[in-house]
Structures are given as C-alpha cells and as structure tokens.
Amino acid sequence: MLPLTGMHTRRALSSLLCMMSCAWLHSGLASRLKSPVLPIHSEREPLPSKGMSGCSFGGRFYSLEDTWHPDLGEPFGVMHCVQCYCETQRGRKSKVLGKVSCKNVKQDCPEPSCDDPVLLPGQCCKTCPKGEVDRKQAEAVFDGFEYFQEKEKEDDLHKSYNDRSYLSSEDISSGESRTDFVAVLTGVTGSWLPSSSGVARARFSLTRTSLTFSITYQRIGRPSRVVFLDSDGNTAFEYKTPKGDSDMICGVWKNLPQSHVRQLQAEQLRVTMTTATGRREQIEGKIIKHRALFAETFSSTLTSEEEHSGMGGIAMLTLSDTENNLHFILILQGLIQHRQRDSPLVPIRVRLQYSQHVLREIHANVTAYDPDFAEVLTDLNSRELFWLSRGQLVIAVETEGLDPRHISGFITGRKSCDTIQSVMSSGDALTAGKTGGVGSAFFNLHDNGTLDYQVQIAGLSSEVVGLTIELKPRRRSKRSVLYDLAPEFDRPSGRAAGSWSRLEARHIHMLLQNELFINVATAHSQEGELRGQIRGLLYSGLEAPRHEIPVPLAGQFVAPPVLTSAGGHAWVSVDERCHLHYEIVVAGLSKADDLSVNAHLHGFAEIGELGESSTNHKRLLTGFYGSQAQGVLKDISVELLRHLDRGTAFIQVSTKVNTRGEIRGRVHVPNNCEFGTRGEVEVAEFDDLFVRDPEELKKDPHTCFFESQHHAHGSLWTPNYNNCFTCSCQKRTVICDPVICPVLTCSRTIQPEDKCCPVCLERKDPKDMKAPEMLDEHPEGCYFEGDQKMHAPGSTWHPFVPPFGYIKCALCTCKGVTGEVYCEKVTCPALTCSRPVRRSPSECCKECPEEDKPPLEHADMMQADGTRHCKFGKNFYQNSDNWHPRVPLMGEMKCITCWCDHGVTKCQRKQCPVLTCSNITRREGMCCPECQDSKEEEEELMKVPEKKNSWRH
C-alpha cells in the first residue's frame, strides 16, 4: 500500500508545512487545493441542524475537539511529540467551524522518577525502565476504588490485590487501545410501561472507533432491540437482536462518531432494551467505567422474585493470586426505596449461601445515592472453593428494617461473547524453533465449571507424545501440568475433543486472566515442539469463532513447505448473501522475521483454490498489521465459491520475509451459492442503504453536498466535471480520484472516445479493429462492487477501494461472459540490486536505481534547466543536493536525509542494524534503537563517520 502512503505523506506534510505561515488550517482548505487526489470538502451550504463540523488535515477529516499526532507517512512516520487539536471557532453568522492548531508537547513531559529513564519507540517522553514502572503503575491502577478508603479493610485489600502476578506494563499501559465499560439494566420506574423485574448485565469494549458489547439478561423475555441513548436522550445507535433461545446478546457498534466516544468516556451514554413479544417490558442503565473490570473473573446477576420490582444488581468478583480470598464489588439499582433516601445511611446484609445455607454474612451501611459496596471474603475453605467452581454459590443482598427488600444470584465464571482460543506455534515453544507446524485450540466454559475443548495439530516433525494444559513455568526445565489431553488425542486425524470437568476455582480464574498455556510435545521435542497461550479473542461481530472450530494455518501447508516459527488459524464462513466472512489469528513470528513491526505480522492474506495450475484463482483478502485480521469479501466468483464448497480452497498469509506464503490452510465451507453473490438480495439491501429520500439525506450529519446534490456516506458516483474520476463520500468529505489505467502489454492500443483508458487492438482478425464497439455490443459483463460499475468482458482495471481510491498494487479482470471478476496482487519482478528504490510514491513495485547518466549536451541542458531543481517547503535545491528536512514544531530531522533527483525530492530514513537482543530501547538523539545492555558498543558504532552518498540507493 505504498502508493497510498505516499499520497498521504504529501497531504499531511503539506498541511503541516502550511501551518508555518497560516498559523492554523481552516477545515475547508482542502476544497481549494487544485490537486485532484486531495480530498474535496463538501460545497458550502447551510449546515443541517444536527450537522457535523470539523477539520481537514493531511487528507483526513477530524471532528471538533479531536486530538491526534500527525502522521507524515514514510519515511517521517508519526510525529509523537506534536499534538494537533481541532478547535471550535465561530465564523460569520455564528456558523460553527473548525481550525487546526498544533503544538510541540515535549516540554510537557513529566519528570521521570528514576535515575536512568529510557525513550521507548513510538513515545515522546522518557519513561522509567519496565521493572520500576510496573510497580508504580500497579499501585496506581486501584487508586480510584472508593472502598480503598475504608479503614477496616484498607491494608488487606491493598495486599491481596497488589499481589497479582500478571500485572505488567502491557496490561495497564496508558496506550492500551481497549477500554472496558459496564452497565446494569433494571426496570424503568418513570416510564408509562409497568416496571420490569428483568435485570441485565452489559459489558462493553471500546477499540478505536468500534464498541463491542456482551449482554446477559434474566427474568425478562428476549429483547427485540438494544438502543444507545446520547446525553440528550436521543437515539445514537440501535441494534436489532437476532432471534434465538440464548440469554446472551452479542453485537458491535461500528464507526462511533468522536462526539459519542467522548460522551462514552464521560459516562453520559445510556443503554435500553425492550421486548416485542408478550407483555412489553423495558430495562435501562447507565454505561460507566469501572476499575474492577480488568480483574473480574467471576460474576453474578442479582434479581428479585417480586413482580414489577424494578430493582437488581451485579457482582464482580475475583480471587487473589496467592491466597484464597474472594474480592467482590456490588453495583445495586433500585434496592433503596424512596422513603429511605432521606436517611444518610441504609443498613444492608450481604450473604454468601449454598443451597439455602448461609456460609458467610456481612453487615454494612450504604448511602442512598451511592449504593455500591465492596468487600473481601478471606480464607475460603476447600468446600467453598469447590462450590464456587461449580457455580453453586449464591450471593444475596437484603436491606434491613421493617420492609426488607431482597435480591440474589448465582456466581459463575465471567460470561462474554469473546472466544477462548489458542494458536500453538514453534516460535512460542519453551525452546523456540522453526518447524512449520501448528496447533489450534478452541474452548467453551460452562456455568458449572466444565471446560469443553477441541484441539487440532498439523505439520509436526515427529509423533505427538504429549498434549497438556499448563501454567507458566517458573523455570524452563520445570513445567507445571494442570490437565492431560493426550488420552483424547486421535493420532490419525490429529485432533482431540473432550471436556475438563474438574476445573478448580483457581483454574477458572487463571483461564479468564489468560494465564494458562497449551503444550504439544513430540518425539523429537520432549519438552514441547508447539506452545500457545490460551487467550480471549475479542468479539468482532463474526459468529463463527463462537461455535465452529477454526482452520489451522501452517508453514508445512505452503507449496513448497516453509519452515517457519509462525502458526495461525482462521474462521471462514459464507452467509446467505454469499458474502465471505473471515477472521485470522497468527502467533509465533520472531523479531528476526519482521523487525519493523516488533514481532507482529505485517503482510497480506489471500484466499484461492488449491493447485498451482495456470487457471489458479486467488483473491486478496486484506493487508494487515498486527497479530489478527478480519473482514468480509462480497464479490466472489462462482468458481471460488465452488472450491469453497468442495473443500479445495485455501487461505494463506504472506509476510515480507516469505512473500509467496508464510502459512496456509485448506478451507471447506459448504454453501449453496451456485450463481455467485445473490444479486436479488444485494439490490434490495443496496436500495435500502443508498436510495433514500432527499430530505432524509439533508438531515444526516454524514451526508456530502457536491455539484448541487446530496450524497449518502459511503456512496460512490462519477462527477459531472470529469467522467474519468470516481468520487466517494466519507463523512461530509468528498474524495475524487482519477481513474488509474492498467499497463497494457499488447503492441497496438486505441483510445475509445467514451472510455477513460486505452484498450488493446488485436491484429488477429479485421473485425477486431472495432474492438470497443464489439465490447459494447455484448450485454454480458462483470459488476464490481468496489466501484459499483459494469465492466466489459476481457477488460482489466485497478480496483477502487473507498476511502483509499484506486489500488495500483492489485489488478482485476472480467473473465468472459460469465460475469466473474478475478482480482489479484500485482507481481513485482525480481530485482538483482541490493537497494531497490521506488521511483514515485504512486508506484507499486520498486526498481533498481539508474546508473549515473552521461553529461547532457548543451541544448539538453538548456531544456532541462527548468526541471532539475526541487522544492521542499519554502526552499529550492539543485540536482544532487541532499539535506535533513525541517518539520514544523519538530525542527531538523537528522535521522532522515532527502536529496534532489532530477526534479524529484526523495527521502529516506537511516537504515538501522538488526538487533538480536530482547531488551531494546531508543535513546534521545540516536536514530536507531539499541540493546540496553550494550550501550557502549553501540555508541562506538555510531561514531563511525557516514558517507555522504550512503542515503542514495
């Protein structure tokens, strides 16, 4: 995707350079720029009453009050020490506008409390080394708990919570991309509907701009919809629940506007659920943050036996790691009656019960306006721990007095829509290796403490001799085995399926805290050839991971086989509209395999048919960065759907180390898509999405106004001013991209008047001389959903992917009269030079640099004078000049060198040496990361003078 990166670099850098003279950038500036590849802001019109204003910066749109670090693209990267802010401004007629202001935040960095702070990659401020910061962050995590202020239990709570062995900087880092929330939903007392006895517990996870939610409910029928309300009580998002008998609702709210993200962070959003059948009921609750969510491993939903009670609550519980202490927090709703609100304190009684027998009892006082309560039950005995693991303990809360009110619920392992899974790879083995094998495991925890498992193993170098669930070993030579799965392992199929019915409460706690591992021992590797951490995979909206065993992905399945340290698995499904959904998880990539992404996957995923014949069809699924990827593929050929149905298709993940495949797996997805993607269903849904009433479009805050017409968010069209452009609407921003024509390999071409790109003119037959007219005569063709256009049989084009535009690194072809579209990644030629270069940001493939050209003749020099210089910012440079670029607010970028190459400015970051150590840091003033335990050696290397031409390759 380098062409996209280059385009984005020009936008962002030009935006930042403009601020040197403009002081601030108006949100409509992009609309006045002439370059057709830059976003064109919606034309001026009266904003709707609920319209969105914001700022354009570097080709991106930001909502009011958004903050961000500008990304200047390669080789500059993200300016972590520069923070930009979209300020609210009042224009003429009090119109709300946005302006961008950026500042250097390095002077705001806090003073580190340690003697030897380090600068970590991707950070602006120095921090203390990991060991010291872990201790201080662990102490700070619980500062917000109100019950820590209780004098009686303060010491005990601090001690038992702070002994958590799993706390690390990764778990509680300020840069964590996931934030959890919770809500308790109870009957609405002020509604015209009768108050409900139903209670629901909702857990939310915010990741960037998506909010996933897992909701369990009791004493209420299955809700027909889940509605999110903003701070003004208006509907912000509505989710229609699918039919079913489960007491769990799973969903995703995608693309949250920043205004709603801010309201969520400020605890200003509410969620309601309403039933549609039988007696209509409604329950509602406020979405709040809670520090106990990350430690919760057991939970309980507390309900009342009274009809129309409108009261309930939840309990979040966890075990301490070294002692059998059970910590819990109660969040109560409606338990305190109105007549008790005048009393400063309301006495309550909390009981731990088993089969109507009271095991523990606590008396406490709560306030009417803050009825939450926290406590710790110390030294649970073996019977209590056993009943806890089986889901047989009950926690009950009761008010004391003349008219006591009572709620209670069973304690079970924490429920969610997340998938408990594990990828076992040779790279994660206790003694890391590269065997190309893989293991895949999928688990389901029941309320009674039973753990169902399905395990599959493939591509091993020798016979399996052990399959165990283990703890993290204290020493490599001393493993701690909890459960042996080998008796259930079937060697011919490589699978094991069964149930672990005797999990202890401690095991459940560790399972839900990602503290268990699965190990595969072989005859050649007695301690383990494969190993993987059992982890929760956040729900993404795809149902397959919750119910189906995944497809294993191994290096041994690649043709030819690859001895890689990586392994993976994937869930693949085809829905009723014949759209393909996928989710991929990869583990085991070592730092030596992919230095630039710090042991995370940086590559692309493909799906295709097995076999290496010339008719082999492959489709690019996605390029991704990280350890997992997910998405949907809509325009699938009939042939590929047939291969999926027959089980002769594959899914493959490639990296820049193994571009022809790192891991691969065989995919079998039975389907009835005999005619490809169901056009009838698709047209109906397309009409529902985009054929909308013009008045409704005007009210939509994401609508674009362009050429006197309103366009819905996500829609595509050909503009009137030029038929060879494609425009898309992206949240009030119109982006118009010129059609990029594919390179033709034929000897003769013609340019049809009504076409944007030339076509080949074959010489086989005189009747082919009018090829364009012949193509038009054929009613058949291919409909491509990317650009929503019909393409003639035999035509080729670069796919259009909003909001990125035309992708030059992929090429699509309309095959014959069947209407099948085949898209594949452009194959770049093999290069013999050691340092290939990319001639321009829009080019897909690199090439070897040209040798120094011979001196130009006098006439040529005269003609070339106008194009030999380069302009960068406000400065002009002659051909072959090199310099360190200056970026506003950051100064001179000494780790980047730019040079002028015959009128074209090229920049490159200093190439850093490969590091093999595990403790890597980056010191201020140094361009490259270094091993923290070998600073002196690295400093000597840095003193070696660099050659002036070392950047120009």
Coordinates of N, CA, C and O in Angstrom, one line a residue, residues 198-329:
G198 N -36.9 -7.6 35.2 CA -35.8 -8.0 34.5 C -34.5 -7.3 34.9 O -34.6 -6.1 35.2
V199 N -33.4 -7.9 34.8 CA -32.1 -7.4 35.1 C -31.1 -7.9 34.0 O -31.1 -9.0 33.6
A200 N -30.3 -7.0 33.5 CA -29.3 -7.3 32.5 C -27.9 -6.7 32.9 O -27.9 -5.7 33.5
R201 N -26.9 -7.5 32.6 CA -25.6 -7.0 32.8 C -24.9 -6.9 31.4 O -24.9 -7.8 30.7
A202 N -24.4 -5.7 31.1 CA -23.8 -5.4 29.8 C -22.3 -5.0 30.0 O -22.0 -4.2 30.8
R203 N -21.5 -5.7 29.2 CA -20.1 -5.3 29.3 C -19.7 -4.8 27.9 O -20.0 -5.4 26.9
F204 N -18.9 -3.7 27.8 CA -18.6 -3.1 26.6 C -17.1 -2.9 26.5 O -16.4 -2.8 27.5
S205 N -16.6 -3.0 25.3 CA -15.1 -2.8 25.0 C -15.0 -1.9 23.8 O -15.5 -2.2 22.7
L206 N -14.3 -0.8 24.1 CA -14.1 0.3 23.1 C -12.7 0.0 22.5 O -11.7 0.1 23.2
T207 N -12.6 -0.2 21.2 CA -11.4 -0.4 20.4 C -11.4 0.6 19.3 O -12.2 0.4 18.3
R208 N -10.6 1.7 19.4 CA -10.6 2.7 18.4 C -12.0 3.3 18.2 O -12.4 4.0 19.0
T209 N -12.6 2.9 17.1 CA -14.0 3.5 16.8 C -15.1 2.5 16.8 O -16.2 2.8 16.4
S210 N -14.9 1.3 17.4 CA -15.9 0.3 17.5 C -16.1 -0.1 18.9 O -15.2 -0.1 19.7
L211 N -17.4 -0.3 19.3 CA -17.8 -0.7 20.6 C -18.5 -2.0 20.6 O -19.6 -2.2 20.0
T212 N -17.8 -3.0 21.1 CA -18.4 -4.4 21.1 C -19.1 -4.5 22.5 O -18.7 -4.0 23.5
F213 N -20.2 -5.3 22.5 CA -21.0 -5.5 23.7 C -21.4 -6.9 23.9 O -21.8 -7.6 22.9
S214 N -21.4 -7.4 25.1 CA -21.9 -8.7 25.5 C -22.9 -8.5 26.6 O -22.6 -7.9 27.7
I215 N -24.1 -8.9 26.4 CA -25.2 -8.6 27.4 C -25.9 -9.9 27.8 O -26.3 -10.7 26.9
T216 N -26.0 -10.2 29.1 CA -26.7 -11.3 29.6 C -27.9 -10.7 30.4 O -27.8 -9.7 31.0
Y217 N -29.0 -11.5 30.4 CA -30.2 -10.9 31.0 C -31.0 -12.1 31.7 O -30.9 -13.2 31.3
Q218 N -31.8 -11.7 32.7 CA -32.6 -12.7 33.4 C -34.0 -12.0 33.8 O -34.1 -10.8 33.8
R219 N -35.0 -12.9 33.9 CA -36.3 -12.5 34.3 C -37.0 -11.5 33.4 O -37.7 -10.6 33.8
I220 N -36.7 -11.7 32.1 CA -37.2 -10.8 31.0 C -37.2 -11.7 29.7 O -36.2 -12.4 29.6
G221 N -38.2 -11.5 28.9 CA -38.1 -12.1 27.6 C -37.0 -11.6 26.7 O -36.4 -10.6 27.0
R222 N -36.8 -12.3 25.6 CA -35.6 -11.9 24.8 C -35.9 -10.6 24.2 O -36.9 -10.3 23.5
P223 N -35.0 -9.6 24.4 CA -35.3 -8.2 23.9 C -35.2 -8.2 22.3 O -34.5 -9.0 21.7
S224 N -36.0 -7.4 21.7 CA -36.0 -7.2 20.3 C -35.0 -6.2 19.8 O -34.6 -6.3 18.6
R225 N -34.6 -5.3 20.6 CA -33.6 -4.3 20.2 C -32.8 -3.8 21.4 O -33.3 -3.8 22.5
V226 N -31.6 -3.3 21.1 CA -30.8 -2.7 22.1 C -30.5 -1.2 21.5 O -30.1 -1.1 20.4
V227 N -30.9 -0.2 22.4 CA -30.8 1.1 21.9 C -29.8 1.9 22.8 O -29.9 1.8 24.0
F228 N -28.9 2.6 22.2 CA -28.0 3.5 22.9 C -28.5 4.9 22.8 O -28.8 5.4 21.7
L229 N -28.6 5.6 24.0 CA -29.1 7.0 24.1 C -27.9 7.9 24.4 O -27.1 7.6 25.3
D230 N -27.9 9.1 23.7 CA -26.9 10.1 24.0 C -27.2 10.9 25.2 O -28.2 10.7 25.9
S231 N -26.4 11.9 25.5 CA -26.6 12.8 26.7 C -27.9 13.5 26.6 O -28.4 14.0 27.7
D232 N -28.5 13.8 25.4 CA -29.8 14.5 25.3 C -31.0 13.5 25.3 O -32.1 14.0 25.1
G233 N -30.7 12.2 25.4 CA -31.8 11.3 25.4 C -32.2 10.8 24.0 O -33.2 10.1 23.8
N234 N -31.4 11.2 23.0 CA -31.7 10.9 21.6 C -31.1 9.5 21.2 O -30.0 9.2 21.8
T235 N -31.7 8.8 20.3 CA -31.1 7.5 19.9 C -29.8 7.7 19.1 O -29.8 8.4 18.1
A236 N -28.7 7.2 19.6 CA -27.4 7.3 19.0 C -27.1 6.1 18.1 O -26.5 6.2 17.1
F237 N -27.6 4.9 18.5 CA -27.4 3.7 17.8 C -28.5 2.7 18.2 O -28.8 2.6 19.4
E238 N -29.0 1.9 17.2 CA -30.0 0.9 17.5 C -29.5 -0.5 16.9 O -29.1 -0.5 15.8
Y239 N -29.6 -1.5 17.7 CA -29.1 -2.8 17.3 C -30.3 -3.8 17.4 O -30.9 -3.9 18.5
K240 N -30.7 -4.4 16.3 CA -31.8 -5.4 16.3 C -31.2 -6.7 16.7 O -30.4 -7.2 16.0
T241 N -31.7 -7.3 17.8 CA -31.2 -8.6 18.2 C -31.7 -9.7 17.4 O -32.9 -9.8 17.0
P242 N -30.8 -10.6 17.0 CA -31.3 -11.8 16.2 C -32.1 -12.7 17.1 O -32.0 -12.8 18.3
K243 N -33.0 -13.5 16.5 CA -33.8 -14.4 17.2 C -33.0 -15.6 17.8 O -32.0 -16.0 17.2
G244 N -33.4 -16.1 18.9 CA -32.7 -17.3 19.5 C -33.2 -17.5 20.9 O -33.9 -16.7 21.5
D245 N -32.7 -18.6 21.4 CA -33.1 -19.0 22.8 C -32.0 -18.7 23.8 O -32.2 -18.9 25.0
S246 N -30.9 -18.2 23.4 CA -29.8 -17.9 24.3 C -30.1 -16.7 25.2 O -30.9 -15.8 24.8
D247 N -29.5 -16.6 26.4 CA -29.7 -15.5 27.2 C -28.5 -14.5 27.1 O -28.3 -13.6 27.9
M248 N -27.8 -14.6 25.9 CA -26.7 -13.7 25.6 C -27.0 -13.0 24.3 O -27.5 -13.5 23.4
I249 N -26.6 -11.7 24.3 CA -26.7 -10.8 23.1 C -25.3 -10.3 22.8 O -24.7 -9.7 23.7
C250 N -24.9 -10.5 21.6 CA -23.6 -10.1 21.1 C -23.8 -9.1 20.0 O -24.6 -9.4 19.1
G251 N -23.0 -8.0 20.0 CA -23.2 -7.0 19.0 C -22.0 -6.1 18.9 O -21.1 -6.1 19.8
V252 N -21.9 -5.3 17.8 CA -20.9 -4.3 17.6 C -21.5 -3.0 17.1 O -22.3 -3.1 16.2
W253 N -21.1 -1.9 17.7 CA -21.5 -0.6 17.2 C -20.2 -0.1 16.5 O -19.3 0.3 17.2
K254 N -20.2 -0.1 15.2 CA -19.1 0.3 14.4 C -19.1 1.8 14.1 O -20.1 2.4 14.0
N255 N -17.9 2.3 13.9 CA -17.7 3.7 13.5 C -18.4 4.7 14.4 O -19.2 5.5 14.0
L256 N -18.1 4.7 15.7 CA -18.6 5.6 16.6 C -18.1 7.0 16.2 O -16.9 7.2 16.1
P257 N -19.0 8.0 16.1 CA -18.5 9.4 16.0 C -17.8 9.8 17.2 O -18.0 9.3 18.3
Q258 N -16.8 10.7 17.0 CA -16.0 11.1 18.2 C -16.8 11.8 19.3 O -16.5 11.7 20.4
S259 N -17.9 12.4 18.9 CA -18.7 13.1 19.9 C -19.3 12.0 20.8 O -19.4 12.2 22.1
H260 N -19.7 10.9 20.3 CA -20.2 9.8 21.1 C -19.1 9.1 21.9 O -19.4 8.6 23.0
V261 N -17.9 9.0 21.3 CA -16.8 8.4 22.1 C -16.5 9.3 23.3 O -16.3 8.8 24.4
R262 N -16.6 10.6 23.1 CA -16.3 11.5 24.3 C -17.4 11.3 25.3 O -17.2 11.3 26.5
Q263 N -18.7 11.2 24.9 CA -19.8 11.0 25.8 C -19.6 9.7 26.6 O -19.9 9.6 27.8
L264 N -19.2 8.7 25.8 CA -18.9 7.4 26.5 C -17.9 7.5 27.5 O -18.0 7.0 28.7
Q265 N -16.8 8.1 27.2 CA -15.7 8.3 28.2 C -16.1 9.1 29.4 O -15.6 8.9 30.5
A266 N -17.1 10.1 29.2 CA -17.6 10.9 30.2 C -18.8 10.3 31.0 O -19.4 10.9 31.8
E267 N -19.1 9.0 30.6 CA -20.2 8.3 31.3 C -21.5 9.0 31.1 O -22.3 9.1 32.0
Q268 N -21.8 9.5 29.9 CA -23.0 10.2 29.6 C -24.0 9.4 28.6 O -25.0 9.9 28.3
L269 N -23.6 8.2 28.3 CA -24.4 7.3 27.4 C -25.2 6.4 28.3 O -24.8 5.9 29.3
R270 N -26.4 6.1 27.8 CA -27.3 5.1 28.5 C -27.7 4.0 27.4 O -27.6 4.2 26.2
V271 N -28.1 2.9 27.9 CA -28.5 1.8 27.0 C -29.8 1.2 27.5 O -30.0 1.1 28.8
T272 N -30.7 0.9 26.6 CA -32.0 0.4 27.0 C -32.3 -0.9 26.1 O -31.7 -1.0 25.0
M273 N -33.1 -1.8 26.7 CA -33.5 -3.0 25.9 C -35.0 -3.1 26.1 O -35.6 -2.9 27.2
T274 N -35.7 -3.5 25.0 CA -37.2 -3.6 25.0 C -37.6 -4.9 24.4 O -37.0 -5.3 23.4
T275 N -38.6 -5.5 25.0 CA -39.1 -6.8 24.4 C -40.2 -6.4 23.5 O -40.9 -5.4 23.6
A276 N -40.5 -7.3 22.5 CA -41.5 -7.0 21.5 C -42.7 -8.0 21.6 O -43.8 -7.7 21.2
T277 N -42.4 -9.2 22.2 CA -43.5 -10.2 22.3 C -44.0 -10.2 23.7 O -43.3 -9.9 24.7
G278 N -45.2 -10.7 23.8 CA -45.8 -10.9 25.2 C -46.0 -9.5 25.8 O -46.3 -8.5 25.2
R279 N -45.9 -9.5 27.1 CA -46.0 -8.2 27.9 C -44.8 -7.4 27.6 O -43.7 -7.8 27.9
R280 N -45.0 -6.2 27.0 CA -43.8 -5.4 26.6 C -43.1 -4.8 27.9 O -43.8 -4.2 28.7
E281 N -41.8 -5.1 27.9 CA -41.0 -4.6 29.1 C -39.8 -3.8 28.6 O -39.3 -4.0 27.5
Q282 N -39.3 -3.0 29.4 CA -38.2 -2.2 29.1 C -37.3 -2.0 30.3 O -37.7 -1.8 31.4
I283 N -36.0 -2.2 30.1 CA -35.0 -2.0 31.2 C -33.9 -1.1 30.6 O -33.7 -1.0 29.4
E284 N -33.3 -0.4 31.5 CA -32.4 0.7 31.2 C -31.3 0.8 32.2 O -31.4 0.5 33.4
G285 N -30.1 1.3 31.7 CA -29.0 1.5 32.6 C -28.0 2.5 32.1 O -27.9 2.7 30.9
K286 N -27.1 3.0 32.9 CA -26.1 4.0 32.5 C -24.8 3.2 32.3 O -24.4 2.3 33.1
I287 N -24.0 3.6 31.2 CA -22.8 2.9 30.9 C -21.7 3.7 31.7 O -21.5 4.9 31.5
I288 N -20.9 2.9 32.5 CA -19.9 3.5 33.3 C -18.6 2.8 33.2 O -18.5 1.6 32.7
K289 N -17.5 3.5 33.5 CA -16.2 2.8 33.6 C -16.1 2.2 35.0 O -16.7 2.7 36.0
H290 N -15.3 1.1 35.1 CA -15.1 0.6 36.5 C -13.7 -0.1 36.5 O -13.4 -0.9 35.6
R291 N -12.9 0.3 37.5 CA -11.5 -0.2 37.6 C -11.5 -1.7 37.8 O -10.5 -2.4 37.6
A292 N -12.6 -2.3 38.3 CA -12.6 -3.7 38.7 C -12.8 -4.6 37.5 O -12.6 -5.8 37.6
L293 N -13.1 -4.1 36.3 CA -13.4 -4.9 35.2 C -12.3 -5.7 34.7 O -12.4 -6.9 34.3
F294 N -11.0 -5.2 34.7 CA -9.9 -5.9 34.2 C -9.5 -7.1 35.1 O -8.9 -8.0 34.6
A295 N -9.9 -7.0 36.4 CA -9.5 -8.1 37.3 C -10.7 -9.1 37.4 O -10.5 -10.2 38.0
E296 N -11.9 -8.8 36.9 CA -13.0 -9.7 37.2 C -12.9 -11.1 36.5 O -12.6 -11.1 35.3
T297 N -13.1 -12.1 37.2 CA -13.1 -13.5 36.7 C -14.4 -14.2 37.0 O -14.7 -15.2 36.3
F298 N -15.1 -13.8 38.0 CA -16.4 -14.4 38.3 C -17.4 -13.3 38.4 O -17.1 -12.1 38.6
S299 N -18.7 -13.6 38.1 CA -19.7 -12.6 38.1 C -21.1 -13.2 38.5 O -21.2 -14.4 38.5
S300 N -22.0 -12.3 38.9 CA -23.3 -12.7 39.3 C -24.3 -11.6 38.9 O -24.0 -10.4 39.1
T301 N -25.5 -12.0 38.4 CA -26.6 -11.0 38.2 C -27.6 -11.2 39.3 O -28.1 -12.3 39.4
L302 N -27.9 -10.2 40.0 CA -28.8 -10.3 41.2 C -30.2 -9.8 40.8 O -30.4 -8.7 40.3
T303 N -31.2 -10.7 41.0 CA -32.6 -10.3 40.6 C -33.5 -10.5 41.9 O -33.1 -11.1 42.9
S304 N -34.7 -10.0 41.7 CA -35.7 -10.1 42.8 C -36.8 -11.1 42.3 O -37.1 -11.1 41.1
E305 N -37.5 -11.7 43.3 CA -38.6 -12.6 43.0 C -39.9 -11.8 42.9 O -40.9 -12.3 42.4
E306 N -39.9 -10.5 43.3 CA -41.1 -9.7 43.2 C -41.4 -9.4 41.7 O -40.5 -9.1 40.9
E307 N -42.7 -9.3 41.4 CA -43.1 -8.8 40.1 C -43.0 -7.3 40.0 O -43.3 -6.6 41.0
H308 N -42.6 -6.8 38.9 CA -42.5 -5.3 38.6 C -41.7 -4.6 39.7 O -42.0 -3.5 40.1
S309 N -40.6 -5.3 40.1 CA -39.8 -4.7 41.2 C -39.0 -3.5 40.8 O -38.7 -2.6 41.6
G310 N -38.4 -3.6 39.6 CA -37.6 -2.5 39.1 C -36.2 -2.4 39.8 O -35.6 -1.4 39.8
M311 N -35.8 -3.5 40.4 CA -34.5 -3.5 41.2 C -33.7 -4.7 40.8 O -34.2 -5.7 40.3
G312 N -32.4 -4.6 40.9 CA -31.4 -5.6 40.6 C -30.0 -5.1 40.8 O -29.8 -4.0 41.4
G313 N -29.1 -5.9 40.4 CA -27.7 -5.5 40.6 C -26.8 -6.6 40.0 O -27.2 -7.6 39.5
I314 N -25.5 -6.3 40.0 CA -24.4 -7.2 39.6 C -23.3 -7.3 40.6 O -23.1 -6.3 41.4
A315 N -22.6 -8.4 40.6 CA -21.4 -8.5 41.5 C -20.3 -8.9 40.6 O -20.4 -9.8 39.7
M316 N -19.2 -8.2 40.7 CA -17.9 -8.5 40.0 C -17.0 -9.1 41.1 O -16.7 -8.4 42.1
L317 N -16.4 -10.3 40.8 CA -15.6 -11.0 41.8 C -14.3 -11.4 41.2 O -14.2 -11.7 40.0
T318 N -13.3 -11.6 42.0 CA -12.0 -12.1 41.6 C -11.3 -12.8 42.8 O -11.6 -12.4 43.9
L319 N -10.5 -13.8 42.5 CA -9.7 -14.4 43.5 C -8.3 -13.7 43.5 O -7.8 -13.3 42.5
S320 N -7.7 -13.5 44.7 CA -6.4 -13.1 44.8 C -5.5 -14.2 44.4 O -5.8 -15.4 44.5
D321 N -4.3 -13.9 43.9 CA -3.4 -14.9 43.2 C -2.7 -15.8 44.2 O -2.4 -16.9 43.8
T322 N -2.4 -15.3 45.4 CA -1.6 -16.2 46.3 C -2.4 -16.7 47.5 O -2.0 -17.5 48.2
E323 N -3.6 -16.1 47.7 CA -4.4 -16.5 48.8 C -5.8 -16.8 48.4 O -6.3 -16.3 47.3
N324 N -6.6 -17.6 49.1 CA -7.9 -17.9 48.8 C -8.9 -16.9 49.3 O -9.9 -17.2 50.0
N325 N -8.7 -15.6 48.9 CA -9.5 -14.5 49.2 C -10.4 -14.2 48.0 O -9.9 -14.0 46.9
L326 N -11.7 -14.0 48.3 CA -12.6 -13.6 47.2 C -13.0 -12.2 47.4 O -13.7 -11.8 48.3
H327 N -12.6 -11.3 46.4 CA -12.9 -9.9 46.4 C -14.2 -9.7 45.6 O -14.3 -10.3 44.5
F328 N -15.0 -8.8 46.0 CA -16.2 -8.6 45.2 C -16.6 -7.1 45.3 O -16.4 -6.4 46.3
I329 N -17.3 -6.6 44.3 CA -17.9 -5.3 44.2 C -19.3 -5.4 43.8 O -19.6 -6.1 42.8

